[in-house]
Coordinates of C-alpha atoms in Angstrom, one line a residue:
Chain U
M1 CA 16.8 20.6 6.2
L2 CA 12.7 21.6 5.5
D3 CA 13.5 22.5 2.1
L4 CA 15.4 19.1 1.1
S5 CA 14.0 16.8 -1.2
I6 CA 13.7 13.5 -0.6
A7 CA 16.6 11.9 -2.4
A8 CA 18.9 14.7 -0.8
A9 CA 17.8 14.4 2.8
R10 CA 18.4 10.7 2.5
A11 CA 22.1 11.2 1.2
A12 CA 22.6 13.5 4.1
L13 CA 21.1 10.6 6.7
R14 CA 23.5 8.1 5.1
A15 CA 25.8 10.6 5.2
R16 CA 25.3 11.2 8.4
E17 CA 25.0 15.1 8.0
F18 CA 21.8 15.0 10.3
S19 CA 19.9 12.6 12.4
A20 CA 16.2 11.0 11.3
A21 CA 16.0 12.9 14.8
E22 CA 17.0 16.1 14.4
L23 CA 15.1 15.9 10.7
T24 CA 11.6 14.4 12.7
Q25 CA 11.9 17.1 15.2
A26 CA 12.5 19.9 12.6
H27 CA 9.0 18.6 11.1
L28 CA 7.6 18.7 14.1
A29 CA 8.6 21.9 15.5
A30 CA 7.4 23.4 11.8
I31 CA 4.4 21.8 12.0
A32 CA 3.4 22.9 15.6
A33 CA 3.8 26.4 13.9
L34 CA 1.9 26.6 10.7
N35 CA -0.8 23.7 11.6
P36 CA -2.7 26.3 12.9
R37 CA -2.9 28.5 9.9
L38 CA -3.0 25.6 7.5
N39 CA -5.1 22.7 9.5
A40 CA -3.5 20.2 7.1
Y41 CA -2.9 18.0 10.0
I42 CA -5.7 16.2 11.1
T43 CA -3.9 14.5 14.0
V44 CA -0.3 15.2 14.3
T45 CA 1.4 11.9 15.9
P46 CA 4.5 13.8 17.1
E47 CA 5.9 10.3 19.8
H48 CA 4.8 8.1 16.8
A49 CA 7.2 10.3 15.2
Q50 CA 9.9 10.7 17.2
A51 CA 10.2 6.6 18.0
Q52 CA 10.0 5.6 14.2
A53 CA 12.4 8.5 13.1
K54 CA 14.9 7.1 16.9
A55 CA 14.4 3.0 15.1
A56 CA 15.1 5.2 11.9
D57 CA 18.6 6.2 13.6
A58 CA 19.8 2.7 14.6
A59 CA 18.9 1.4 11.8
L60 CA 21.2 4.0 9.4
A61 CA 23.6 3.1 12.6
R62 CA 23.7 -0.3 11.4
G63 CA 24.4 0.5 7.6
E64 CA 20.9 -0.1 7.2
H65 CA 19.4 1.9 4.3
G66 CA 16.5 1.2 3.5
A67 CA 14.9 3.3 0.5
L68 CA 12.8 5.6 3.3
T69 CA 14.7 5.5 6.0
G70 CA 14.4 8.1 8.5
I71 CA 11.9 10.4 5.7
P72 CA 9.2 12.1 7.7
I73 CA 6.1 11.9 6.0
A74 CA 1.6 13.0 6.5
I75 CA -0.8 9.8 5.7
K76 CA -4.2 11.1 4.3
D77 CA -6.5 9.8 7.0
L78 CA -8.2 8.0 4.6
F79 CA -5.2 5.2 5.5
C80 CA -5.7 2.5 8.7
T81 CA -3.2 3.1 10.7
A82 CA -3.1 0.5 13.4
G83 CA -3.4 2.3 17.1
V84 CA -3.5 5.7 15.3
R85 CA -6.9 7.3 15.1
T86 CA -8.2 6.9 11.7
T87 CA -11.6 9.6 10.8
A88 CA -11.9 10.0 7.1
A89 CA -12.4 13.6 8.2
S90 CA -15.7 12.2 8.5
R91 CA -18.1 12.2 12.3
I92 CA -19.6 8.6 11.9
L93 CA -15.5 7.3 12.0
D94 CA -14.8 9.7 14.8
P95 CA -13.8 7.7 17.4
F96 CA -12.1 4.6 14.8
V97 CA -9.2 3.8 16.1
P98 CA -8.0 0.7 13.9
P99 CA -6.3 -2.2 14.7
Y100 CA -4.7 -2.6 12.0
E101 CA -2.0 -0.9 9.2
S102 CA -2.7 -0.4 5.4
T103 CA -1.0 -2.0 3.2
V104 CA 0.2 1.0 1.1
S105 CA 1.2 2.4 5.2
A106 CA 2.6 -0.3 6.3
N107 CA 4.9 -1.0 2.8
L108 CA 6.3 2.6 3.9
R109 CA 6.9 1.8 7.5
R110 CA 8.9 -0.9 6.6
D111 CA 11.2 0.9 3.9
G112 CA 12.0 3.2 7.0
A113 CA 9.5 5.8 6.4
V114 CA 8.5 8.4 9.6
M115 CA 4.8 9.2 10.0
L116 CA 4.0 12.5 11.2
G117 CA 0.3 12.4 11.6
K118 CA -2.7 12.4 9.4
A119 CA -3.4 14.6 6.7
N120 CA -6.7 16.4 6.1
L121 CA -9.1 15.8 3.3
D122 CA -12.7 15.9 2.4
E123 CA -15.0 14.1 3.9
F124 CA -14.5 10.2 2.7
A125 CA -12.4 11.6 0.1
M126 CA -15.6 13.4 -1.7
G127 CA -14.7 16.9 -2.8
S128 CA -12.4 18.7 -4.9
S129 CA -12.1 21.7 -2.0
N130 CA -11.5 20.5 1.2
M131 CA -14.7 22.4 2.4
T132 CA -16.5 19.1 3.7
S133 CA -13.9 18.3 6.0
A134 CA -16.0 17.7 9.3
Y135 CA -12.3 18.8 10.7
G136 CA -12.3 22.4 9.0
P137 CA -11.4 23.4 5.6
V138 CA -7.2 23.5 5.0
A139 CA -5.6 26.6 4.0
N140 CA -3.9 27.0 0.9
P141 CA 0.1 27.7 1.8
W142 CA 0.0 30.0 -1.0
S143 CA -2.0 33.2 -1.4
R144 CA -2.8 35.4 -4.7
R145 CA -0.5 38.2 -4.7
G146 CA -1.8 41.2 -2.1
D147 CA -4.4 39.2 -1.3
N148 CA -4.4 37.5 1.7
R149 CA -7.8 35.5 1.9
P150 CA -7.7 31.8 2.4
L151 CA -7.8 29.7 -0.9
V152 CA -8.7 25.8 -1.0
P153 CA -5.8 23.5 -1.2
G154 CA -7.9 21.3 -3.5
G155 CA -9.1 18.1 -3.3
S156 CA -9.8 15.8 -1.7
S157 CA -5.9 15.2 -0.8
G158 CA -5.3 18.8 0.7
G159 CA -3.9 18.0 3.7
S160 CA -1.5 16.4 2.4
A161 CA -0.8 18.4 -1.0
A162 CA -0.8 21.4 1.6
A163 CA 1.5 19.6 4.0
V164 CA 4.4 19.1 1.4
A165 CA 4.0 23.1 -0.2
A166 CA 4.7 24.5 3.4
R167 CA 7.6 22.2 4.0
I168 CA 6.1 20.6 6.8
A169 CA 6.1 16.7 5.6
M170 CA 8.8 15.9 2.8
G171 CA 5.8 13.6 1.2
A172 CA 2.9 12.4 1.5
T173 CA 0.6 9.4 0.7
G174 CA -3.1 10.7 -1.2
T175 CA -5.6 8.2 -2.7
D176 CA -7.4 9.4 -5.9
T177 CA -10.8 8.2 -6.9
G178 CA -11.6 11.5 -9.5
G179 CA -8.5 13.4 -9.7
S180 CA -7.9 13.8 -5.4
I181 CA -3.9 14.0 -6.0
R182 CA -3.3 15.5 -9.2
Q183 CA -6.2 18.9 -8.6
P184 CA -4.8 19.8 -5.3
A185 CA -1.0 19.3 -6.5
S186 CA -1.8 21.2 -9.1
F187 CA -3.4 24.6 -7.1
C188 CA -0.7 23.5 -4.1
G189 CA 2.4 23.7 -6.8
V190 CA 3.9 19.8 -6.0
A191 CA 4.6 16.8 -8.0
G192 CA 1.4 14.4 -7.4
I193 CA 0.9 11.1 -9.4
K194 CA -2.3 8.4 -9.4
P195 CA -0.8 5.8 -10.2
T196 CA -2.4 2.8 -12.9
Y197 CA -5.2 1.0 -11.1
G198 CA -3.7 -2.2 -9.3
R199 CA -1.0 -0.7 -9.0
C200 CA -1.1 0.1 -5.4
S201 CA -3.4 -2.5 -2.5
R202 CA -6.6 -0.5 -1.3
W203 CA -6.0 -2.5 1.7
G204 CA -6.9 -1.4 5.0
I205 CA -7.7 2.2 2.6
V206 CA -11.0 3.4 3.9
A207 CA -13.2 2.8 0.5
F208 CA -15.5 5.1 -1.8
A209 CA -15.5 4.2 -4.9
S210 CA -13.6 0.5 -5.0
S211 CA -13.5 0.2 -9.1
L212 CA -11.8 4.1 -9.2
D213 CA -9.7 4.3 -5.9
Q214 CA -6.9 4.1 -6.1
A215 CA -3.3 5.3 -3.3
G216 CA -0.3 7.6 -4.8
P217 CA 2.4 10.6 -3.5
F218 CA 3.1 13.7 -3.2
A219 CA 6.4 15.4 -3.3
R220 CA 8.6 18.1 -4.7
T221 CA 9.6 16.7 -6.5
V222 CA 9.3 14.1 -9.6
E223 CA 11.9 11.9 -8.7
D224 CA 10.7 12.1 -5.0
C225 CA 7.5 11.1 -5.9
A226 CA 8.7 8.2 -7.8
I227 CA 10.7 7.0 -4.7
L228 CA 7.8 7.2 -2.6
L229 CA 5.7 5.2 -5.3
G230 CA 8.5 2.8 -5.1
S231 CA 7.7 1.9 -1.5
M232 CA 4.0 1.8 -1.8
A233 CA 3.4 -0.6 -5.1
G234 CA 3.6 -3.8 -5.1
H235 CA 1.4 -6.9 -5.0
D236 CA -0.5 -7.8 -2.2
A237 CA -2.8 -11.0 -1.7
K238 CA -5.0 -9.1 1.1
D239 CA -6.5 -6.8 -2.7
S240 CA -7.2 -9.7 -5.3
T241 CA -7.3 -6.4 -7.5
S242 CA -3.8 -5.3 -6.7
A243 CA -1.4 -6.4 -10.0
D244 CA 1.3 -9.7 -10.0
V245 CA 3.5 -7.3 -12.0
P246 CA 6.5 -6.6 -11.0
V247 CA 7.5 -3.0 -9.7
P248 CA 10.2 -1.4 -11.9
D249 CA 12.6 1.3 -10.8
F250 CA 10.7 4.2 -11.1
A251 CA 12.8 6.7 -10.6
A252 CA 16.3 5.6 -12.1
A253 CA 13.5 6.7 -15.1
C254 CA 12.8 10.0 -14.1
A255 CA 16.1 10.1 -15.7
R256 CA 15.2 9.2 -19.7
G257 CA 14.2 11.9 -21.1
V258 CA 11.6 12.3 -23.6
A259 CA 14.0 11.7 -26.8
G260 CA 12.1 9.7 -29.8
L261 CA 9.0 9.9 -27.4
R262 CA 5.7 10.7 -28.8
I263 CA 3.7 12.5 -27.6
G264 CA 0.0 13.2 -27.9
V265 CA -2.2 16.3 -27.6
P266 CA -6.2 15.9 -27.2
Q267 CA -8.1 18.1 -29.4
E268 CA -10.7 17.5 -27.1
Y269 CA -9.4 19.2 -23.6
R270 CA -9.1 22.2 -25.0
S271 CA -12.2 24.2 -23.8
D272 CA -13.4 27.1 -24.8
G273 CA -14.1 28.6 -21.7
M274 CA -10.6 28.1 -20.5
A275 CA -8.2 30.4 -18.6
P276 CA -5.4 31.8 -21.3
E277 CA -3.1 31.3 -18.5
I278 CA -3.6 27.6 -19.0
E279 CA -4.0 27.5 -22.2
A280 CA -0.7 29.7 -23.2
L281 CA 1.0 26.9 -20.2
W282 CA -0.2 23.8 -21.7
Q283 CA 1.1 25.1 -25.2
Q284 CA 4.5 26.0 -23.2
G285 CA 4.3 22.0 -21.9
I286 CA 4.0 20.9 -25.6
A287 CA 7.2 23.4 -26.1
W288 CA 9.2 21.8 -23.6
L289 CA 8.5 18.2 -25.0
R290 CA 9.0 18.5 -28.5
D291 CA 12.6 21.2 -27.6
A292 CA 13.8 18.0 -25.5
G293 CA 13.5 15.0 -28.9
A294 CA 9.8 13.9 -28.1
E295 CA 7.3 14.4 -31.0
I296 CA 4.4 16.1 -30.6
V297 CA 1.0 14.5 -32.5
D298 CA -2.9 15.3 -32.1
V299 CA -4.8 12.9 -31.1
S300 CA -9.0 12.4 -30.1
L301 CA -10.8 11.9 -27.1
P302 CA -13.8 11.8 -28.5
H303 CA -16.0 11.1 -25.1
T304 CA -14.0 12.7 -22.9
K305 CA -17.2 15.2 -22.4
Y306 CA -19.1 12.8 -21.4
A307 CA -16.5 11.8 -18.5
L308 CA -17.5 13.8 -15.9
A309 CA -21.3 12.8 -16.0
T310 CA -20.2 8.9 -16.3
Y311 CA -18.1 9.2 -12.8
Y312 CA -21.1 11.2 -11.1
I313 CA -23.0 7.9 -11.6
V314 CA -20.4 5.2 -11.0
A315 CA -18.3 6.9 -8.0
P316 CA -21.7 7.8 -6.4
A317 CA -23.2 4.2 -6.9
E318 CA -20.2 2.2 -5.6
A319 CA -20.2 4.8 -2.6
S320 CA -23.7 4.1 -1.7
S321 CA -22.4 0.7 -1.6
N322 CA -19.4 0.7 0.2
L323 CA -21.3 3.8 3.2
A324 CA -23.7 0.4 3.9
R325 CA -21.4 0.1 6.0
Y326 CA -21.5 2.9 8.4
D327 CA -24.6 1.6 10.6
G328 CA -23.0 2.4 14.2
V329 CA -23.1 -1.3 15.3
R330 CA -19.8 -2.3 14.8
F331 CA -17.6 0.5 14.9
G332 CA -17.6 4.3 14.2
L333 CA -20.6 6.7 15.4
R334 CA -23.7 5.7 16.7
T335 CA -26.8 7.8 17.8
D336 CA -29.6 5.9 18.9
G337 CA -33.7 5.6 18.0
E338 CA -36.2 3.5 19.0
D339 CA -35.6 0.5 17.0
L340 CA -32.9 -0.8 14.9
V341 CA -33.9 1.0 11.7
A342 CA -34.3 4.1 13.6
L343 CA -30.8 3.6 15.4
Y344 CA -29.3 3.1 11.2
E345 CA -30.9 6.2 10.1
N346 CA -30.0 8.3 13.4
T347 CA -26.3 7.3 13.2
R348 CA -26.0 7.9 9.6
A349 CA -28.0 11.3 9.3
A350 CA -25.9 13.0 12.1
G351 CA -22.8 11.3 11.2
F352 CA -22.1 11.6 7.0
G353 CA -21.9 15.3 6.4
A354 CA -24.5 17.0 3.3
E355 CA -22.1 16.2 0.6
V356 CA -21.4 12.5 1.7
R357 CA -25.4 12.3 1.8
R358 CA -26.2 13.6 -1.5
R359 CA -23.9 11.2 -2.9
I360 CA -25.1 8.5 -1.6
M361 CA -28.5 9.6 -2.5
I362 CA -27.6 9.7 -5.9
G363 CA -26.1 6.6 -5.8
T364 CA -29.1 4.8 -4.3
Y365 CA -31.3 6.8 -7.1
V366 CA -29.2 4.7 -10.0
L367 CA -29.1 1.5 -8.5
S368 CA -33.3 1.2 -7.6
A369 CA -34.9 -1.2 -9.3
G370 CA -36.2 0.8 -12.2
Y371 CA -33.6 3.0 -12.8
Y372 CA -30.3 0.5 -13.3
D373 CA -30.3 0.6 -16.8
A374 CA -31.2 3.6 -17.8
Y375 CA -28.1 5.5 -15.7
Y376 CA -25.9 2.8 -13.9
L377 CA -25.3 0.3 -17.1
R378 CA -25.4 3.3 -19.6
A379 CA -22.5 4.9 -17.1
Q380 CA -20.7 1.6 -17.6
K381 CA -20.8 1.5 -20.9
L382 CA -20.1 5.1 -21.5
R383 CA -16.8 3.9 -19.6
A384 CA -16.2 1.1 -22.1
L385 CA -16.1 4.2 -24.5
I386 CA -14.0 6.4 -22.5
L387 CA -11.4 3.3 -22.4
R388 CA -11.4 2.7 -25.6
D389 CA -10.9 6.4 -26.4
F390 CA -7.2 6.1 -24.6
T391 CA -6.7 2.5 -26.1
E392 CA -6.9 3.9 -29.4
A393 CA -5.1 6.8 -28.6
F394 CA -2.4 4.9 -26.9
R395 CA -2.1 3.5 -31.0
T396 CA 0.2 6.6 -31.9
C397 CA 1.3 8.4 -29.3
D398 CA 3.6 6.9 -25.7
A399 CA 2.0 9.4 -23.4
L400 CA -0.4 12.9 -23.3
L401 CA 0.4 15.8 -22.2
T402 CA -3.0 18.1 -20.6
P403 CA -3.5 20.4 -17.9
T404 CA -4.3 19.5 -15.0
A405 CA -7.0 21.7 -14.2
P406 CA -9.2 24.5 -15.6
S407 CA -8.1 26.9 -13.0
A408 CA -5.7 27.7 -10.3
A409 CA -6.9 27.9 -6.3
F410 CA -10.1 29.1 -6.0
G411 CA -11.3 30.6 -2.7
Q412 CA -12.6 29.1 0.3
G413 CA -16.1 29.0 0.5
E414 CA -16.2 29.5 -3.6
K415 CA -18.0 27.4 -5.9
M416 CA -20.1 26.4 -3.4
D417 CA -23.9 27.5 -4.6
D418 CA -24.5 23.9 -6.2
P419 CA -22.5 20.8 -6.5
V420 CA -22.0 20.4 -10.3
T421 CA -20.2 23.8 -10.3
M422 CA -17.6 22.3 -7.7
Y423 CA -17.3 19.0 -9.4
L424 CA -16.2 20.4 -12.9
N425 CA -12.8 20.9 -11.4
D426 CA -12.1 17.2 -12.2
V427 CA -12.7 17.8 -16.0
F428 CA -9.8 17.1 -17.1
T429 CA -8.5 14.1 -14.2
V430 CA -11.7 12.0 -13.8
P431 CA -11.0 10.6 -17.6
A432 CA -8.1 8.8 -16.3
N433 CA -9.4 6.7 -13.3
L434 CA -12.4 5.4 -15.2
A435 CA -10.0 4.0 -17.6
G436 CA -7.4 3.1 -15.4
I437 CA -4.3 4.6 -16.7
P438 CA -1.5 6.4 -14.7
G439 CA -1.8 10.5 -14.2
L440 CA 0.8 13.2 -12.9
S441 CA 0.9 16.5 -11.7
V442 CA 3.7 18.5 -12.0
P443 CA 4.1 22.2 -10.9
A444 CA 4.9 24.3 -14.2
G445 CA 4.5 27.9 -13.7
L446 CA 2.5 30.5 -11.8
D447 CA -0.8 32.3 -12.9
G448 CA -0.6 36.4 -13.3
Q449 CA -1.2 36.2 -9.6
G450 CA 1.1 34.2 -8.1
L451 CA -0.2 30.8 -7.7
P452 CA 0.8 27.6 -9.1
L453 CA -0.7 25.3 -12.0
G454 CA 0.2 22.0 -13.2
L455 CA 0.3 20.3 -16.4
Q456 CA -0.5 16.4 -16.2
I457 CA 0.7 13.3 -18.1
L458 CA -1.2 10.5 -18.6
G459 CA 0.4 7.2 -19.3
R460 CA -0.4 3.2 -20.5
P461 CA -1.4 1.1 -17.9
F462 CA 1.3 -0.3 -15.9
D463 CA 4.0 2.6 -17.9
E464 CA 4.2 5.1 -14.9
E465 CA 7.9 4.6 -16.0
T466 CA 7.2 6.5 -19.4
V467 CA 5.1 9.1 -17.3
F468 CA 7.9 9.7 -15.0
A469 CA 10.5 10.4 -17.8
V470 CA 8.1 12.5 -18.8
G471 CA 7.3 14.6 -16.2
A472 CA 10.9 14.8 -15.6
T473 CA 11.8 16.4 -18.2
L474 CA 9.0 19.3 -17.8
E475 CA 10.4 19.7 -14.5
R476 CA 13.4 20.7 -15.2
A477 CA 12.2 22.9 -18.5
A478 CA 9.9 24.8 -16.1
G479 CA 12.3 25.1 -13.2
F480 CA 9.7 25.8 -11.5
D481 CA 11.1 27.2 -7.7
A482 CA 8.3 29.3 -6.4
R483 CA 7.6 29.1 -2.7
P484 CA 4.3 29.9 -0.6
A485 CA 3.3 32.4 1.4
V486 CA 2.6 30.0 4.0
C487 CA 6.4 28.1 4.3
A488 CA 8.4 26.4 7.1
G489 CA 12.4 26.1 6.3
A490 CA 14.6 29.1 4.6
Chain M
M1 CA -36.9 12.5 -15.7
S2 CA -37.5 14.4 -11.8
L3 CA -37.1 13.7 -8.7
D4 CA -40.7 14.3 -6.6
P5 CA -40.8 15.2 -2.8
A6 CA -42.3 11.3 -2.3
T7 CA -39.0 9.6 -4.1
V8 CA -36.8 12.4 -2.1
R9 CA -38.4 10.4 1.3
R10 CA -38.2 7.0 -0.8
I11 CA -34.3 7.0 -1.4
A12 CA -33.5 8.6 1.7
R13 CA -35.8 5.9 3.4
L14 CA -33.4 2.8 0.7
A15 CA -30.4 5.2 2.4
R16 CA -31.1 5.1 5.7
I17 CA -30.2 8.3 6.2
R18 CA -32.9 10.3 8.3
V19 CA -34.1 13.3 6.5
T20 CA -36.3 16.2 7.8
E21 CA -39.6 17.8 6.1
E22 CA -37.7 20.9 5.7
E23 CA -35.1 19.1 4.0
V24 CA -36.7 17.9 1.5
P25 CA -36.5 20.7 -0.8
R26 CA -33.6 21.3 -0.6
L27 CA -32.3 17.8 -1.4
Q28 CA -34.6 17.5 -4.1
A29 CA -33.5 20.6 -6.2
E30 CA -29.8 19.5 -5.3
L31 CA -30.8 15.9 -6.6
N32 CA -32.7 16.9 -9.3
G33 CA -29.9 19.3 -10.9
I34 CA -27.1 17.1 -10.5
L35 CA -29.3 14.4 -12.0
G36 CA -30.6 17.0 -14.7
W37 CA -27.1 17.4 -15.3
I38 CA -26.3 13.9 -16.4
E39 CA -29.0 13.2 -18.2
Q40 CA -26.6 14.8 -20.9
L41 CA -25.3 10.8 -21.6
N42 CA -28.7 10.1 -23.4
A43 CA -27.2 11.4 -26.6
V44 CA -24.8 8.9 -27.1
D45 CA -25.4 5.8 -28.9
V46 CA -24.2 2.6 -26.5
E47 CA -25.9 0.3 -28.9
G48 CA -24.1 -3.0 -28.8
V49 CA -21.1 -2.0 -26.4
A50 CA -20.6 -4.3 -23.9
P51 CA -20.0 -2.6 -20.3
L52 CA -16.9 -2.1 -18.1
T53 CA -17.6 -3.2 -14.8
G54 CA -14.1 -2.3 -13.5
G55 CA -10.8 0.1 -13.2
A56 CA -8.6 -3.6 -13.6
Q57 CA -7.9 -4.8 -17.1
M58 CA -6.1 -8.3 -15.9
A59 CA -7.8 -10.8 -14.5
L60 CA -8.0 -10.9 -10.9
K61 CA -5.3 -13.1 -9.2
M62 CA -7.0 -16.2 -7.4
R63 CA -5.7 -17.6 -3.7
E64 CA -6.4 -20.8 -1.7
D65 CA -9.7 -20.9 -0.2
A66 CA -7.6 -21.1 3.2
V67 CA -8.2 -19.3 6.6
T68 CA -4.7 -17.0 7.2
D69 CA -6.8 -15.2 10.2
G70 CA -9.3 -15.2 13.1
G71 CA -8.8 -15.9 17.2
I72 CA -9.0 -11.6 17.1
R73 CA -12.6 -11.0 19.2
E74 CA -11.0 -8.3 21.2
A75 CA -9.6 -6.7 17.9
I76 CA -13.3 -7.0 16.4
L77 CA -14.7 -5.9 19.0
A78 CA -12.9 -3.1 20.4
N79 CA -14.3 0.1 18.3
A80 CA -18.1 -1.5 19.1
P81 CA -20.6 1.3 20.1
D82 CA -21.9 -1.1 22.4
R83 CA -21.8 -4.7 23.2
A84 CA -23.2 -7.5 25.5
G85 CA -20.0 -10.2 26.3
D86 CA -18.4 -11.0 23.0
Y87 CA -21.2 -9.7 20.7
F88 CA -22.3 -6.6 19.5
A89 CA -25.5 -4.8 21.1
V90 CA -28.9 -3.3 19.1
P91 CA -31.9 -2.4 20.2
K92 CA -34.6 -5.1 20.6
V93 CA -34.9 -6.2 16.5
V94 CA -37.9 -9.4 17.8
E95 CA -40.8 -9.2 20.1

């Protein structure tokens, strides 16, 4: 039961082969067994899950079949959930219980999904390893062959990716500001998509960098991601940047195939230091798509090498502004001081972890008087050039194929010596956030140590359908069926 | 450009984050490491390029300027670390 895809579980629930209560109970038992090792969930919500499963069984008995009726999922602990503590993996939100529900999680609930709990993440979604969580690191369910030292699941949505990989959730929500869905998907051997900026409402999601943040799903198949995204997406009057465009049938697009599509291969993603196994997998992906009838074209994205540095101006600038709200006055942690300024300074020093404090300070600096033009304005101009690169490339191709990340999962505690080394994880994923275009990571193979590697498909704005069509084709060709070392189910 | 300790302290004050004297050298090194890496952007000619401010490649949708919510004082105050009646409470600001 735990191994099923969402599509298969949905069919089995509708056929009454098992009940939503049984499916939820099996997941809760698996969480109880595995979460102490993985730390994928910050908060498990068994009472909520059981009540929602019971309601799902009642709906199924009435013949009401929502897109996700009875499907148990994890919600990244960055989405506000009414009456359920929402921490953003930060001490500063430790006592925070939202009185409202984020639009995306409300949409999933509307369609019958069962929330198992709140998934762990890097603090305020700032990180690429889940090591910055105030609730402790997440262990990747995968480990190197013959070596059981714990690896990171990637980040920031590390708990979501680990939960789906270990079969302690059928799907999960994530958010992706610079790669926070796609990189952990690659590290954990699952599929994950960051849709076009504006496809999902950001209302009720704890804000990191508002012009880059976008919600998206994780699942073990591309089709399951399409089913989840279909529920999550849609215009919301409460987020003026959510797009008022129709939500297509993403799941149907998975069966389209790639015959006649032109797939671009950007030469700038071929870095000198790229691991040979990742280069080989990329070439294999190109061959799979060619064999499936796609035409492969070389394209150029000349400003790719500046994307990461651009991101590390834009994202901290927006974060320093967004995180100004955590002042110890209206909600969250308070650490008292002799006056109001001391209260602010003490609260923020005690409540924010080191990486968050660093990014707020970088953001404060690049926005400060005298430095705004040299840093922030220049970064916005670079951002325009990066978008122009993609716009030009999409004149000659329908989608792009790249590796998702420059490496497989690394060990807990590695790459911690200086912040920039960690930032380099996002080199292939950040450009899509800056340009606002959709990106999907699909598990495509294992490296020599038995760790999963993902390939990334990038598409035109609001053309997730082509991205899903390419992703599903790669998935069929790759036939990825390896299982992690720590895994519930058969 | 490289940050000196006084600038690190000034940024921390602007950001309303208390930084102890012992933390300054480490923060200075980390921030300078990041800013030094960012300097690579100076190699790009951005003359005449219009800045891109947002991720949305569309016009933002307008909505009617109308009250759609309200009367939820208790919900708003429920998470307050300290309150006095129907108000958020803070240390005395005006003598």
